[in-house]
PDB file of C-alpha atoms in Angstrom:
ATOM      1  CA  MET A   1      22.874 -14.531  12.540  1.00  0.00           C
ATOM      2  CA  ALA A   2      19.221 -14.195  13.523  1.00  0.00           C
ATOM      3  CA  PRO A   3      18.295 -16.752  16.184  1.00  0.00           C
ATOM      4  CA  GLN A   4      15.520 -19.186  15.407  1.00  0.00           C
ATOM      5  CA  GLU A   5      13.482 -19.028  18.594  1.00  0.00           C
ATOM      6  CA  THR A   6      10.069 -17.370  18.531  1.00  0.00           C
ATOM      7  CA  ARG A   7      10.645 -13.647  18.499  1.00  0.00           C
ATOM      8  CA  PRO A   8       8.105 -10.843  18.886  1.00  0.00           C
ATOM      9  CA  LEU A   9       7.072  -9.127  15.655  1.00  0.00           C
ATOM     10  CA  SER A  10       6.876  -5.353  15.601  1.00  0.00           C
ATOM     11  CA  VAL A  11       5.533  -3.493  12.588  1.00  0.00           C
ATOM     12  CA  ILE A  12       6.326   0.013  11.352  1.00  0.00           C
ATOM     13  CA  ILE A  13       3.820   1.341   8.807  1.00  0.00           C
ATOM     14  CA  LEU A  14       4.899   4.408   6.849  1.00  0.00           C
ATOM     15  CA  ALA A  15       1.924   6.717   6.323  1.00  0.00           C
ATOM     16  CA  ALA A  16       3.273  10.261   6.460  1.00  0.00           C
ATOM     17  CA  GLY A  17       3.145  11.104   2.749  1.00  0.00           C
ATOM     18  CA  LYS A  18       0.718  13.541   1.179  1.00  0.00           C
ATOM     19  CA  GLY A  19      -0.165  11.420  -1.840  1.00  0.00           C
ATOM     20  CA  THR A  20       0.066  14.342  -4.249  1.00  0.00           C
ATOM     21  CA  ARG A  21      -0.852  12.256  -7.298  1.00  0.00           C
ATOM     22  CA  MET A  22      -4.244  11.410  -5.751  1.00  0.00           C
ATOM     23  CA  LYS A  23      -5.181  15.092  -6.270  1.00  0.00           C
ATOM     24  CA  SER A  24      -7.412  14.951  -3.200  1.00  0.00           C
ATOM     25  CA  PRO A  25      -7.494  16.808   0.140  1.00  0.00           C
ATOM     26  CA  LEU A  26      -7.956  13.461   1.914  1.00  0.00           C
ATOM     27  CA  PRO A  27      -4.695  11.806   3.077  1.00  0.00           C
ATOM     28  CA  LYS A  28      -3.857   9.017   0.636  1.00  0.00           C
ATOM     29  CA  VAL A  29      -3.998   6.207   3.215  1.00  0.00           C
ATOM     30  CA  LEU A  30      -7.542   7.188   4.225  1.00  0.00           C
ATOM     31  CA  HIS A  31      -9.023   6.778   0.747  1.00  0.00           C
ATOM     32  CA  PRO A  32     -11.509   3.881   0.823  1.00  0.00           C
ATOM     33  CA  ALA A  33     -10.739   0.669  -1.049  1.00  0.00           C
ATOM     34  CA  ALA A  34     -13.927  -1.393  -1.285  1.00  0.00           C
ATOM     35  CA  GLY A  35     -15.408   0.673   1.529  1.00  0.00           C
ATOM     36  CA  THR A  36     -12.491   0.489   3.982  1.00  0.00           C
ATOM     37  CA  PRO A  37      -9.626   2.992   4.406  1.00  0.00           C
ATOM     38  CA  ILE A  38      -6.483   1.659   2.713  1.00  0.00           C
ATOM     39  CA  ILE A  39      -4.453   1.824   5.904  1.00  0.00           C
ATOM     40  CA  LYS A  40      -7.049  -0.196   7.827  1.00  0.00           C
ATOM     41  CA  LYS A  41      -6.512  -3.008   5.298  1.00  0.00           C
ATOM     42  CA  VAL A  42      -2.782  -2.935   6.056  1.00  0.00           C
ATOM     43  CA  ILE A  43      -3.329  -2.874   9.828  1.00  0.00           C
ATOM     44  CA  ASP A  44      -5.793  -5.782   9.639  1.00  0.00           C
ATOM     45  CA  ALA A  45      -3.262  -7.793   7.603  1.00  0.00           C
ATOM     46  CA  VAL A  46      -0.377  -7.356  10.044  1.00  0.00           C
ATOM     47  CA  LYS A  47      -2.658  -8.008  13.005  1.00  0.00           C
ATOM     48  CA  GLY A  48      -3.834 -11.197  11.328  1.00  0.00           C
ATOM     49  CA  ALA A  49      -0.185 -12.265  10.948  1.00  0.00           C
ATOM     50  CA  GLY A  50       0.405 -11.946  14.683  1.00  0.00           C
ATOM     51  CA  ALA A  51       2.060  -8.546  15.109  1.00  0.00           C
ATOM     52  CA  SER A  52       2.722  -7.828  18.774  1.00  0.00           C
ATOM     53  CA  GLU A  53       3.057  -4.084  18.240  1.00  0.00           C
ATOM     54  CA  ILE A  54       2.159  -1.708  15.408  1.00  0.00           C
ATOM     55  CA  ARG A  55       3.660   1.749  15.019  1.00  0.00           C
ATOM     56  CA  ILE A  56       2.424   4.152  12.355  1.00  0.00           C
ATOM     57  CA  VAL A  57       4.511   7.065  11.115  1.00  0.00           C
ATOM     58  CA  VAL A  58       2.168   9.977  10.421  1.00  0.00           C
ATOM     59  CA  GLY A  59       2.650  13.378   8.819  1.00  0.00           C
ATOM     60  CA  HIS A  60       0.254  14.833   6.261  1.00  0.00           C
ATOM     61  CA  GLY A  61      -3.275  14.915   7.655  1.00  0.00           C
ATOM     62  CA  GLU A  62      -1.981  13.590  10.990  1.00  0.00           C
ATOM     63  CA  ALA A  63      -5.112  14.426  12.995  1.00  0.00           C
ATOM     64  CA  LEU A  64      -7.402  12.641  10.518  1.00  0.00           C
ATOM     65  CA  VAL A  65      -5.150   9.591  10.269  1.00  0.00           C
ATOM     66  CA  ARG A  66      -4.891   9.332  14.064  1.00  0.00           C
ATOM     67  CA  LYS A  67      -8.679   9.479  14.364  1.00  0.00           C
ATOM     68  CA  VAL A  68      -9.004   6.423  12.111  1.00  0.00           C
ATOM     69  CA  VAL A  69      -6.085   4.266  13.271  1.00  0.00           C
ATOM     70  CA  GLU A  70      -5.667   4.886  17.000  1.00  0.00           C
ATOM     71  CA  PRO A  71      -8.970   3.156  17.913  1.00  0.00           C
ATOM     72  CA  MET A  72      -7.402   0.052  16.302  1.00  0.00           C
ATOM     73  CA  GLY A  73      -4.772  -0.103  19.058  1.00  0.00           C
ATOM     74  CA  VAL A  74      -1.791   1.241  17.126  1.00  0.00           C
ATOM     75  CA  VAL A  75       0.605   3.971  18.243  1.00  0.00           C
ATOM     76  CA  CYS A  76       1.316   6.975  16.014  1.00  0.00           C
ATOM     77  CA  TYR A  77       4.706   8.655  15.653  1.00  0.00           C
ATOM     78  CA  PRO A  78       4.921  11.988  13.789  1.00  0.00           C
ATOM     79  CA  GLN A  79       7.597  12.527  11.137  1.00  0.00           C
ATOM     80  CA  GLN A  80       8.497  16.182  11.529  1.00  0.00           C
ATOM     81  CA  ASN A  81      10.214  16.563   8.147  1.00  0.00           C
ATOM     82  CA  GLN A  82       9.700  14.630   4.910  1.00  0.00           C
ATOM     83  CA  TRP A  83      13.338  13.544   4.588  1.00  0.00           C
ATOM     84  CA  GLY A  84      12.832  10.097   3.085  1.00  0.00           C
ATOM     85  CA  THR A  85      11.894   6.577   4.138  1.00  0.00           C
ATOM     86  CA  ALA A  86      14.859   5.999   6.458  1.00  0.00           C
ATOM     87  CA  ASP A  87      14.054   9.245   8.254  1.00  0.00           C
ATOM     88  CA  ALA A  88      10.443   8.066   8.587  1.00  0.00           C
ATOM     89  CA  VAL A  89      11.600   4.825  10.229  1.00  0.00           C
ATOM     90  CA  LYS A  90      13.804   6.817  12.642  1.00  0.00           C
ATOM     91  CA  ALA A  91      10.703   8.759  13.668  1.00  0.00           C
ATOM     92  CA  ALA A  92       9.126   5.521  14.968  1.00  0.00           C
ATOM     93  CA  ASP A  93      11.705   5.191  17.782  1.00  0.00           C
ATOM     94  CA  PRO A  94      13.165   1.878  16.538  1.00  0.00           C
ATOM     95  CA  GLY A  95      15.705   1.847  19.386  1.00  0.00           C
ATOM     96  CA  SER A  96      12.970   0.628  21.745  1.00  0.00           C
ATOM     97  CA  LEU A  97      12.106  -2.389  19.554  1.00  0.00           C
ATOM     98  CA  LYS A  98      13.173  -6.008  20.076  1.00  0.00           C
ATOM     99  CA  GLY A  99      12.717  -9.182  18.051  1.00  0.00           C
ATOM    100  CA  ASP A 100      11.880  -8.893  14.353  1.00  0.00           C
ATOM    101  CA  VAL A 101      10.663  -5.751  12.603  1.00  0.00           C
ATOM    102  CA  LEU A 102       8.469  -5.585   9.503  1.00  0.00           C
ATOM    103  CA  ILE A 103       8.473  -2.254   7.665  1.00  0.00           C
ATOM    104  CA  LEU A 104       5.919  -1.481   4.971  1.00  0.00           C
ATOM    105  CA  ALA A 105       3.929   1.363   3.460  1.00  0.00           C
ATOM    106  CA  GLY A 106       0.384   2.196   4.456  1.00  0.00           C
ATOM    107  CA  ASP A 107      -0.839   2.256   0.840  1.00  0.00           C
ATOM    108  CA  HIS A 108      -0.804  -1.503   0.034  1.00  0.00           C
ATOM    109  CA  PRO A 109      -4.466  -2.533   0.429  1.00  0.00           C
ATOM    110  CA  LEU A 110      -4.140  -5.944  -1.283  1.00  0.00           C
ATOM    111  CA  ILE A 111      -1.690  -7.457   1.221  1.00  0.00           C
ATOM    112  CA  GLU A 112      -3.162 -10.293   3.301  1.00  0.00           C
ATOM    113  CA  PRO A 113      -2.143 -12.014   6.553  1.00  0.00           C
ATOM    114  CA  SER A 114      -1.072 -15.100   4.587  1.00  0.00           C
ATOM    115  CA  ASP A 115       1.348 -12.951   2.555  1.00  0.00           C
ATOM    116  CA  ILE A 116       3.002 -11.618   5.701  1.00  0.00           C
ATOM    117  CA  GLU A 117       3.133 -15.089   7.245  1.00  0.00           C
ATOM    118  CA  PHE A 118       4.915 -16.343   4.108  1.00  0.00           C
ATOM    119  CA  ILE A 119       7.433 -13.474   4.241  1.00  0.00           C
ATOM    120  CA  LEU A 120       8.193 -14.087   7.910  1.00  0.00           C
ATOM    121  CA  LYS A 121       8.558 -17.851   7.416  1.00  0.00           C
ATOM    122  CA  GLU A 122      10.998 -17.337   4.543  1.00  0.00           C
ATOM    123  CA  PHE A 123      12.932 -14.776   6.590  1.00  0.00           C
ATOM    124  CA  LYS A 124      13.332 -17.246   9.458  1.00  0.00           C
ATOM    125  CA  ASP A 125      13.933 -20.340   7.304  1.00  0.00           C
ATOM    126  CA  ARG A 126      16.691 -18.591   5.362  1.00  0.00           C
ATOM    127  CA  ARG A 127      18.194 -17.354   8.640  1.00  0.00           C
ATOM    128  CA  CYS A 128      18.347 -13.789   7.372  1.00  0.00           C
ATOM    129  CA  ASP A 129      19.399 -10.713   9.265  1.00  0.00           C
ATOM    130  CA  LEU A 130      17.537  -8.602   6.695  1.00  0.00           C
ATOM    131  CA  ALA A 131      15.269  -9.378   3.759  1.00  0.00           C
ATOM    132  CA  VAL A 132      13.740  -7.144   1.132  1.00  0.00           C
ATOM    133  CA  VAL A 133      10.441  -8.260  -0.409  1.00  0.00           C
ATOM    134  CA  SER A 134      10.337  -8.336  -4.211  1.00  0.00           C
ATOM    135  CA  THR A 135       7.861  -9.145  -6.943  1.00  0.00           C
ATOM    136  CA  VAL A 136       7.889  -9.557 -10.726  1.00  0.00           C
ATOM    137  CA  VAL A 137       5.911  -7.098 -12.874  1.00  0.00           C
ATOM    138  CA  LYS A 138       5.443  -6.610 -16.597  1.00  0.00           C
ATOM    139  CA  ASN A 139       6.295  -2.891 -16.593  1.00  0.00           C
ATOM    140  CA  PRO A 140       8.791  -2.122 -13.805  1.00  0.00           C
ATOM    141  CA  GLY A 141       8.923   1.590 -14.653  1.00  0.00           C
ATOM    142  CA  LYS A 142      10.444   3.712 -11.885  1.00  0.00           C
ATOM    143  CA  PHE A 143      10.744   0.889  -9.334  1.00  0.00           C
ATOM    144  CA  GLY A 144      14.136  -0.177  -8.010  1.00  0.00           C
ATOM    145  CA  ARG A 145      15.419  -3.353  -9.699  1.00  0.00           C
ATOM    146  CA  ILE A 146      16.479  -6.490  -7.831  1.00  0.00           C
ATOM    147  CA  VAL A 147      19.860  -7.581  -9.195  1.00  0.00           C
ATOM    148  CA  ARG A 148      20.755 -11.222  -8.499  1.00  0.00           C
ATOM    149  CA  HIS A 149      23.889 -13.288  -9.051  1.00  0.00           C
ATOM    150  CA  LYS A 150      23.373 -17.066  -9.185  1.00  0.00           C
ATOM    151  CA  GLY A 151      19.996 -16.534  -7.535  1.00  0.00           C
ATOM    152  CA  GLU A 152      21.365 -14.544  -4.605  1.00  0.00           C
ATOM    153  CA  LEU A 153      20.528 -10.878  -4.018  1.00  0.00           C
ATOM    154  CA  ARG A 154      23.415  -8.768  -5.221  1.00  0.00           C
ATOM    155  CA  ALA A 155      21.999  -5.234  -5.148  1.00  0.00           C
ATOM    156  CA  ILE A 156      18.959  -3.007  -5.462  1.00  0.00           C
ATOM    157  CA  VAL A 157      19.472  -0.508  -8.276  1.00  0.00           C
ATOM    158  CA  GLU A 158      17.213   2.532  -8.460  1.00  0.00           C
ATOM    159  CA  ALA A 159      15.696   3.052 -11.916  1.00  0.00           C
ATOM    160  CA  ALA A 160      17.285   6.503 -12.209  1.00  0.00           C
ATOM    161  CA  ASP A 161      20.732   4.971 -11.646  1.00  0.00           C
ATOM    162  CA  ALA A 162      20.203   1.781 -13.672  1.00  0.00           C
ATOM    163  CA  GLY A 163      22.027   0.938 -16.880  1.00  0.00           C
ATOM    164  CA  ALA A 164      20.384  -0.629 -19.924  1.00  0.00           C
ATOM    165  CA  ASP A 165      20.818  -4.208 -18.644  1.00  0.00           C
ATOM    166  CA  ALA A 166      19.435  -3.446 -15.179  1.00  0.00           C
ATOM    167  CA  LEU A 167      16.426  -1.660 -16.667  1.00  0.00           C
ATOM    168  CA  LYS A 168      15.443  -4.914 -18.406  1.00  0.00           C
ATOM    169  CA  ILE A 169      15.006  -6.627 -15.026  1.00  0.00           C
ATOM    170  CA  ASN A 170      11.353  -7.220 -14.122  1.00  0.00           C
ATOM    171  CA  GLU A 171      11.903  -8.116 -10.455  1.00  0.00           C
ATOM    172  CA  ILE A 172      11.347  -5.004  -8.347  1.00  0.00           C
ATOM    173  CA  ASN A 173      11.622  -3.819  -4.759  1.00  0.00           C
ATOM    174  CA  THR A 174       8.150  -3.600  -3.163  1.00  0.00           C
ATOM    175  CA  GLY A 175       9.392  -1.324  -0.378  1.00  0.00           C
ATOM    176  CA  ILE A 176       8.616  -4.004   2.227  1.00  0.00           C
ATOM    177  CA  TYR A 177      11.445  -5.087   4.542  1.00  0.00           C
ATOM    178  CA  VAL A 178      11.843  -7.484   7.440  1.00  0.00           C
ATOM    179  CA  MET A 179      14.901  -7.510   9.684  1.00  0.00           C
ATOM    180  CA  THR A 180      16.041  -8.112  13.215  1.00  0.00           C
ATOM    181  CA  ALA A 181      15.740  -5.122  15.517  1.00  0.00           C
ATOM    182  CA  GLU A 182      19.498  -5.385  16.060  1.00  0.00           C
ATOM    183  CA  THR A 183      20.159  -5.025  12.327  1.00  0.00           C
ATOM    184  CA  LEU A 184      17.799  -2.067  12.063  1.00  0.00           C
ATOM    185  CA  ASN A 185      19.346  -0.198  14.969  1.00  0.00           C
ATOM    186  CA  ASP A 186      22.941  -1.001  14.066  1.00  0.00           C
ATOM    187  CA  TYR A 187      22.742   0.143  10.451  1.00  0.00           C
ATOM    188  CA  LEU A 188      19.895   2.704  10.201  1.00  0.00           C
ATOM    189  CA  PRO A 189      22.138   5.487  11.627  1.00  0.00           C
ATOM    190  CA  ARG A 190      24.719   4.785   8.896  1.00  0.00           C
ATOM    191  CA  ILE A 191      22.387   5.769   6.043  1.00  0.00           C
ATOM    192  CA  GLN A 192      23.532   8.967   4.330  1.00  0.00           C
ATOM    193  CA  ASN A 193      21.616  11.460   2.181  1.00  0.00           C
ATOM    194  CA  HIS A 194      24.199  11.714  -0.609  1.00  0.00           C
ATOM    195  CA  ASN A 195      21.702  11.794  -3.487  1.00  0.00           C
ATOM    196  CA  SER A 196      20.005  14.330  -5.727  1.00  0.00           C
ATOM    197  CA  LYS A 197      17.028  14.761  -3.359  1.00  0.00           C
ATOM    198  CA  GLN A 198      19.211  14.808  -0.232  1.00  0.00           C
ATOM    199  CA  GLU A 199      16.847  12.283   1.377  1.00  0.00           C
ATOM    200  CA  TYR A 200      17.587   9.264   3.555  1.00  0.00           C
ATOM    201  CA  TYR A 201      16.536   6.122   1.668  1.00  0.00           C
ATOM    202  CA  LEU A 202      15.811   2.935   3.620  1.00  0.00           C
ATOM    203  CA  THR A 203      16.953   0.981   0.538  1.00  0.00           C
ATOM    204  CA  GLU A 204      20.540   1.761   1.538  1.00  0.00           C
ATOM    205  CA  ILE A 205      20.310  -0.435   4.631  1.00  0.00           C
ATOM    206  CA  VAL A 206      20.463  -3.442   2.280  1.00  0.00           C
ATOM    207  CA  SER A 207      23.939  -2.632   0.925  1.00  0.00           C
ATOM    208  CA  ILE A 208      25.189  -1.566   4.363  1.00  0.00           C
ATOM    209  CA  THR A 209      24.098  -4.905   5.864  1.00  0.00           C
ATOM    210  CA  GLN A 210      25.699  -6.800   2.972  1.00  0.00           C
ATOM    211  CA  GLU A 211      28.987  -4.927   3.346  1.00  0.00           C
ATOM    212  CA  VAL A 212      29.437  -6.065   6.953  1.00  0.00           C
ATOM    213  CA  GLY A 213      28.811  -9.676   5.923  1.00  0.00           C
ATOM    214  CA  ASP A 214      25.376 -10.214   7.479  1.00  0.00           C
ATOM    215  CA  LYS A 215      22.833 -12.433   5.692  1.00  0.00           C
ATOM    216  CA  VAL A 216      20.632 -10.484   3.275  1.00  0.00           C
ATOM    217  CA  ASP A 217      18.149 -11.927   0.779  1.00  0.00           C
ATOM    218  CA  ALA A 218      15.203 -10.991  -1.446  1.00  0.00           C
ATOM    219  CA  ILE A 219      11.926 -12.801  -0.824  1.00  0.00           C
ATOM    220  CA  LYS A 220       9.793 -12.994  -3.957  1.00  0.00           C
ATOM    221  CA  VAL A 221       5.999 -12.688  -3.467  1.00  0.00           C
ATOM    222  CA  ARG A 222       2.906 -12.486  -5.667  1.00  0.00           C
ATOM    223  CA  GLN A 223       2.334  -9.238  -7.527  1.00  0.00           C
ATOM    224  CA  SER A 224      -0.640  -8.005  -5.485  1.00  0.00           C
ATOM    225  CA  VAL A 225       1.488  -7.771  -2.313  1.00  0.00           C
ATOM    226  CA  GLY A 226       3.577  -5.015  -3.844  1.00  0.00           C
ATOM    227  CA  PHE A 227       0.654  -3.101  -5.323  1.00  0.00           C
ATOM    228  CA  GLY A 228       0.780   0.405  -3.867  1.00  0.00           C
ATOM    229  CA  VAL A 229      -1.925   3.006  -4.468  1.00  0.00           C
ATOM    230  CA  ASN A 230      -0.624   6.350  -5.750  1.00  0.00           C
ATOM    231  CA  THR A 231      -3.399   7.494  -8.090  1.00  0.00           C
ATOM    232  CA  GLN A 232      -7.180   7.356  -8.288  1.00  0.00           C
ATOM    233  CA  GLU A 233      -6.859   4.857 -11.149  1.00  0.00           C
ATOM    234  CA  GLU A 234      -4.742   2.549  -8.982  1.00  0.00           C
ATOM    235  CA  LEU A 235      -7.260   2.932  -6.152  1.00  0.00           C
ATOM    236  CA  ALA A 236     -10.022   1.843  -8.537  1.00  0.00           C
ATOM    237  CA  ARG A 237      -7.960  -1.202  -9.587  1.00  0.00           C
ATOM    238  CA  ALA A 238      -7.346  -2.186  -5.965  1.00  0.00           C
ATOM    239  CA  THR A 239     -11.029  -1.728  -5.153  1.00  0.00           C
ATOM    240  CA  ARG A 240     -12.050  -3.930  -8.073  1.00  0.00           C
ATOM    241  CA  LYS A 241      -9.662  -6.661  -6.914  1.00  0.00           C
ATOM    242  CA  LEU A 242     -10.964  -6.491  -3.327  1.00  0.00           C
ATOM    243  CA  PHE A 243     -14.575  -6.768  -4.474  1.00  0.00           C
ATOM    244  CA  GLN A 244     -13.613  -9.811  -6.576  1.00  0.00           C
ATOM    245  CA  ARG A 245     -11.964 -11.440  -3.545  1.00  0.00           C
ATOM    246  CA  LYS A 246     -15.036 -10.836  -1.398  1.00  0.00           C
ATOM    247  CA  ASN A 247     -17.400 -12.215  -4.052  1.00  0.00           C
ATOM    248  CA  LEU A 248     -15.299 -15.339  -4.527  1.00  0.00           C
ATOM    249  CA  ALA A 249     -15.206 -15.971  -0.764  1.00  0.00           C
ATOM    250  CA  LEU A 250     -18.987 -15.555  -0.540  1.00  0.00           C
ATOM    251  CA  MET A 251     -19.642 -17.905  -3.468  1.00  0.00           C
ATOM    252  CA  GLU A 252     -17.360 -20.520  -1.897  1.00  0.00           C
ATOM    253  CA  GLU A 253     -19.660 -20.325   1.148  1.00  0.00           C
ATOM    254  CA  GLY A 254     -22.662 -21.044  -1.067  1.00  0.00           C
ATOM    255  CA  VAL A 255     -23.929 -17.518  -1.763  1.00  0.00           C
ATOM    256  CA  LEU A 256     -25.743 -17.318  -5.108  1.00  0.00           C
ATOM    257  CA  MET A 257     -24.354 -14.463  -7.190  1.00  0.00           C
ATOM    258  CA  ILE A 258     -25.846 -13.925 -10.666  1.00  0.00           C
ATOM    259  CA  ASP A 259     -23.006 -11.733 -11.978  1.00  0.00           C
ATOM    260  CA  PRO A 260     -19.962 -11.352  -9.690  1.00  0.00           C
ATOM    261  CA  LYS A 261     -18.446  -8.755 -12.032  1.00  0.00           C
ATOM    262  CA  THR A 262     -21.240  -6.293 -11.254  1.00  0.00           C
ATOM    263  CA  THR A 263     -21.779  -7.188  -7.605  1.00  0.00           C
ATOM    264  CA  TYR A 264     -20.139  -5.017  -4.943  1.00  0.00           C
ATOM    265  CA  VAL A 265     -20.060  -6.294  -1.361  1.00  0.00           C
ATOM    266  CA  GLU A 266     -17.892  -4.515   1.204  1.00  0.00           C
ATOM    267  CA  ASP A 267     -15.617  -6.457   3.550  1.00  0.00           C
ATOM    268  CA  GLU A 268     -17.654  -5.752   6.694  1.00  0.00           C
ATOM    269  CA  VAL A 269     -20.762  -7.340   5.175  1.00  0.00           C
ATOM    270  CA  THR A 270     -21.725 -10.859   6.241  1.00  0.00           C
ATOM    271  CA  VAL A 271     -24.266 -13.038   4.450  1.00  0.00           C
ATOM    272  CA  GLY A 272     -26.340 -15.457   6.497  1.00  0.00           C
ATOM    273  CA  PRO A 273     -28.528 -18.404   5.493  1.00  0.00           C
TER     274      PRO A 273
END
């Protein structure tokens, strides 16, 4: 059982993918959302939540991604082959980590420090060894479904493998995980690639941890936390939401804004008296 003393928080951000659906030569995580690269939003969020160390798994466009993120004090680890999310985590040298480990994708620009603080508090309060972060959406589509029994996490079922009943479930896996470093290093090597794509899926660590009797749970968060950018349309939606957040914060500080819907202020901008 995870001890309750203050433990260091390490973060692994997965950012090796090409982002084919963006149809752009620019690596997906470097596309700007409201004027700031997507991955910088993620790094700022985990820093704001008190991360002691941030590791970024890089691949496609590695040189460009390094140029943007390394000045922010993170360390990059190349993923040599695109063999799935569990393989990406292995690339980040998890064996050298201690304390708690947060794993998330580098394409979630709407996540905020308060979201991560909530996830970590729930993880500790529930005394979990591993927790997957979930959210409820109207159209779950190809996302893995969170199957519960009497409120407790029972399984994560991939959409391709789901039956008719499971496909009706609107609670999905966001792809964000938090676990003890011990759990990660004990069970990550057990993940197999026995699937149609012959890839190593990090999702499998959930069932492996459950099978040995360790405490696993699903932490439900607001929808924006799980919003990943995969297309230009999704990038535009995220950008719109970020501009709205900025405008609301400015108006709460007393800034006069005639029409917030058509006002675009980037995050780095400050407004004085």
